[in-house]
Short mmCIF file of C-alpha atoms in Angstrom, two decimals:
data_model
loop_
_atom_site.label_atom_id
_atom_site.label_comp_id
_atom_site.label_asym_id
_atom_site.label_seq_id
_atom_site.Cartn_x
_atom_site.Cartn_y
_atom_site.Cartn_z
CA MET A 23 132.21 70.25 54.81
CA PRO A 24 133.52 73.50 52.64
CA ARG A 25 136.09 72.77 50.25
CA LEU A 26 138.25 75.71 51.99
CA ARG A 27 139.73 75.78 55.77
CA GLN A 28 137.49 78.39 58.38
CA VAL A 29 138.98 80.49 60.67
CA PRO A 30 138.46 79.96 64.04
CA ARG A 31 137.65 82.81 66.49
CA ASP A 32 141.07 82.13 67.93
CA ASP A 33 142.92 83.39 64.46
CA ALA A 34 140.00 85.95 63.71
CA SER A 35 141.19 89.18 63.11
CA ASP A 36 139.53 92.28 65.49
CA GLU A 37 136.85 92.93 62.96
CA VAL A 38 135.94 89.25 62.00
CA ALA A 39 135.93 88.61 65.72
CA ALA A 40 133.09 91.50 66.13
CA THR A 41 131.21 89.76 63.49
CA TYR A 42 131.47 86.39 64.78
CA ARG A 43 130.08 87.53 68.19
CA ALA A 44 127.62 89.46 66.75
CA ILE A 45 126.15 86.03 64.82
CA PHE A 46 127.32 83.54 67.37
CA GLY A 47 127.46 85.34 70.36
CA GLU A 48 130.81 83.68 72.58
CA ARG A 49 131.01 80.71 70.69
CA ASP A 50 133.74 78.96 68.26
CA PRO A 51 132.26 78.97 65.26
CA VAL A 52 134.40 76.09 63.80
CA ALA A 53 134.22 74.25 66.99
CA GLU A 54 130.60 74.85 68.04
CA PRO A 55 128.98 75.69 64.39
CA GLY A 56 125.26 76.75 64.10
CA THR A 57 123.60 79.94 63.38
CA VAL A 58 119.78 80.86 64.93
CA THR A 59 118.46 79.95 61.93
CA GLY A 60 119.64 76.56 61.47
CA THR A 61 122.42 76.87 59.28
CA PRO A 62 126.11 75.04 59.83
CA GLY A 63 127.58 79.21 59.50
CA ASN A 64 130.23 77.96 57.48
CA TRP A 65 130.10 81.15 54.91
CA TRP A 66 130.88 83.36 57.40
CA THR A 67 133.59 81.50 58.62
CA VAL A 68 134.98 80.87 55.06
CA PHE A 69 134.89 84.27 53.93
CA ALA A 70 136.44 85.20 57.22
CA LEU A 71 139.67 83.91 55.54
CA VAL A 72 140.03 87.33 53.33
CA PRO A 73 138.31 89.77 55.87
CA GLU A 74 138.28 92.45 53.46
CA ILE A 75 136.12 90.37 50.98
CA LEU A 76 133.62 89.21 53.92
CA ALA A 77 133.83 93.39 55.14
CA GLN A 78 132.83 93.92 51.64
CA CYS A 79 129.95 91.54 51.42
CA GLN A 80 128.55 92.82 54.61
CA ALA A 81 128.17 96.28 53.34
CA GLY A 82 126.67 95.07 50.57
CA PHE A 83 123.84 93.19 52.96
CA ALA A 84 123.74 96.56 54.42
CA LEU A 85 122.88 98.62 51.57
CA PHE A 86 119.99 96.06 49.95
CA ASN A 87 118.43 96.50 53.27
CA SER A 88 118.72 100.30 53.74
CA LYS A 89 115.19 102.39 53.61
CA GLU A 90 116.75 104.50 51.28
CA ARG A 91 116.65 101.50 48.70
CA ARG A 92 113.66 102.78 46.15
CA LEU A 93 112.84 98.64 45.38
CA GLN A 94 110.08 97.53 47.43
CA PRO A 95 111.69 94.60 50.25
CA ARG A 96 108.52 92.22 49.13
CA LEU A 97 109.86 92.38 45.25
CA ARG A 98 113.32 92.35 46.60
CA GLU A 99 112.96 89.20 48.53
CA LEU A 100 110.95 87.66 45.43
CA ALA A 101 114.02 88.17 43.27
CA LEU A 102 116.58 86.69 45.71
CA ILE A 103 114.17 83.49 46.40
CA ARG A 104 113.91 83.30 42.76
CA ALA A 105 117.38 83.71 41.89
CA GLY A 106 118.79 81.35 44.25
CA PHE A 107 115.90 78.42 42.49
CA GLY A 108 117.31 79.46 39.43
CA ALA A 109 121.03 79.41 40.42
CA GLU A 110 120.42 76.25 41.73
CA SER A 111 121.68 77.15 45.73
CA GLN A 112 119.57 75.60 48.47
CA PHE A 113 121.46 78.24 50.89
CA VAL A 114 120.31 81.11 49.03
CA PHE A 115 116.72 79.98 48.41
CA SER A 116 115.98 78.92 51.94
CA GLN A 117 117.95 82.23 53.69
CA HIS A 118 115.72 84.28 51.54
CA ALA A 119 112.20 82.35 51.83
CA LYS A 120 112.38 83.40 55.45
CA ALA A 121 113.42 87.16 54.89
CA ALA A 122 110.19 86.86 52.22
CA ARG A 123 107.50 85.91 54.73
CA ALA A 124 108.50 89.02 56.81
CA ALA A 125 108.44 91.35 53.69
CA GLY A 126 105.02 90.20 52.79
CA VAL A 127 105.66 87.50 50.77
CA SER A 128 103.01 84.88 51.20
CA ALA A 129 102.63 81.47 51.50
CA GLU A 130 101.14 80.55 48.49
CA GLN A 131 103.55 82.60 46.66
CA LEU A 132 106.21 80.63 48.48
CA ARG A 133 104.90 77.21 47.41
CA ASP A 134 104.02 78.28 43.44
CA LEU A 135 107.16 79.93 43.04
CA PRO A 136 109.32 77.27 41.39
CA ALA A 137 106.62 77.07 39.07
CA TRP A 138 105.78 81.09 38.93
CA THR A 139 104.67 81.24 35.18
CA VAL A 140 101.33 79.09 35.65
CA SER A 141 100.56 80.43 39.50
CA ASP A 142 97.94 82.97 39.45
CA ALA A 143 99.40 84.03 42.87
CA PHE A 144 101.69 87.25 41.54
CA ASP A 145 100.72 90.40 40.32
CA GLU A 146 101.79 92.17 37.08
CA PRO A 147 104.83 93.89 39.10
CA GLU A 148 105.96 90.82 40.51
CA ARG A 149 105.61 88.50 37.51
CA ALA A 150 107.83 91.28 35.40
CA VAL A 151 110.11 90.86 38.62
CA LEU A 152 110.09 87.34 38.30
CA ALA A 153 110.41 87.25 34.49
CA TYR A 154 113.34 89.63 34.77
CA THR A 155 115.17 87.40 37.24
CA ASP A 156 115.27 84.34 35.00
CA GLN A 157 116.28 86.05 32.11
CA VAL A 158 119.54 87.44 34.37
CA ILE A 159 120.29 84.41 36.02
CA ILE A 160 118.97 81.43 34.20
CA GLU A 161 119.48 83.33 30.40
CA ARG A 162 122.93 85.37 31.83
CA GLY A 163 121.26 88.69 31.05
CA ARG A 164 119.90 87.82 27.97
CA VAL A 165 117.10 90.30 28.82
CA GLN A 166 114.48 90.15 25.99
CA ASP A 167 113.20 93.90 25.23
CA GLY A 168 109.63 92.57 26.15
CA VAL A 169 110.03 91.63 29.38
CA PHE A 170 112.52 94.53 30.15
CA ALA A 171 109.69 96.97 28.70
CA ARG A 172 107.12 95.30 31.22
CA LEU A 173 109.28 95.62 34.15
CA ARG A 174 109.77 99.50 33.09
CA GLU A 175 105.86 99.87 33.88
CA HIS A 176 106.39 99.22 37.21
CA LEU A 177 109.81 100.06 38.02
CA THR A 178 111.82 103.14 38.07
CA ASP A 179 115.15 103.33 36.20
CA GLU A 180 116.68 103.41 39.88
CA ALA A 181 114.78 100.67 40.99
CA ILE A 182 115.66 98.60 38.11
CA LEU A 183 119.31 99.28 38.68
CA GLU A 184 119.39 98.72 42.36
CA LEU A 185 117.27 95.06 41.30
CA THR A 186 119.54 94.10 38.42
CA TYR A 187 122.66 94.88 40.83
CA LEU A 188 120.61 92.60 43.75
CA ILE A 189 120.14 89.78 41.42
CA GLY A 190 123.84 89.50 40.19
CA THR A 191 125.08 89.51 43.63
CA TYR A 192 123.22 87.10 44.72
CA GLY A 193 123.95 85.21 41.58
CA MET A 194 127.25 85.36 42.68
CA HIS A 195 127.02 84.47 45.87
CA ALA A 196 125.29 81.18 45.05
CA THR A 197 127.56 80.40 42.98
CA ILE A 198 130.14 80.72 45.29
CA CYS A 199 128.15 78.40 47.85
CA ARG A 200 128.21 75.83 45.37
CA ALA A 201 131.36 76.08 44.28
CA LEU A 202 133.03 75.96 47.66
CA ARG A 203 130.36 73.54 49.31
CA LEU A 204 129.09 76.25 51.75
CA GLU A 205 126.02 75.95 54.10
CA TYR A 206 123.06 74.23 52.49
CA ASP A 207 125.14 73.83 49.25
CA ASP A 208 127.49 71.30 50.43
CA ILE A 209 126.09 68.65 48.50
CA ASP A 210 127.53 65.95 46.23
CA GLU A 211 127.48 66.41 41.94
CA ARG A 212 123.83 64.68 41.13
CA VAL A 213 125.04 64.06 37.48
CA ARG A 214 127.03 61.35 36.66
CA GLU A 215 126.77 57.88 35.46
CA VAL A 216 124.93 55.23 37.36
CA PRO A 217 126.32 51.63 36.99
CA MET A 218 124.16 49.11 35.36
CA PRO A 219 122.93 46.23 37.27
CA ALA A 220 125.78 43.08 36.98
CA ARG A 221 123.07 40.92 35.32
CA GLY A 222 122.86 43.69 32.35
CA ALA A 223 125.78 44.01 31.89
CA SER A 224 126.14 41.46 28.09
CA GLY A 225 122.90 42.60 27.33
CA SER A 226 122.44 46.13 25.17
CA ALA A 227 123.77 49.37 26.73
CA GLY A 228 120.79 51.34 25.05
CA SER A 229 118.79 53.53 26.67
#
């Protein structure tokens, strides 16, 4: 379950209620969760706690998908699924894998994305975008000059700004989903002590 309360339909503002209708139809998404893509849908019902934040996020989604963007949709979605993977968000990765297929990303590329550096499935512009995404997300913005120079061989300054803003925004969404345990990121902490078997209690505690 999400770590924050969810906003039921009867308590939603007019703006949030309109969003609920667009996504969930006439259902109360708290009482009857689920979206057409199979997610629980609690990203929406938790973000509805602060309608202005929800509205800002929706405006961002519209911005990224605008036909005015300089960044190609295929490169955009490659960056987003890699950002989701690098930020360890199953929700961002899973949702944008679906969008990536629609944007022309191949099944082979989706299969190889976790280990893209040793795959032949990606061309030079794609590899430049993936390398840049890794350094923004995994290296927290420590982009090396060589990576940036390779990116500039394939993208305009405008497209690079769009790409950077996009990666940073979805890195934020990935972090929020993990912190609040939303959607597919509602998982227990994996890094924890595993108790020793009882028979080994008096033996060595070394590895």
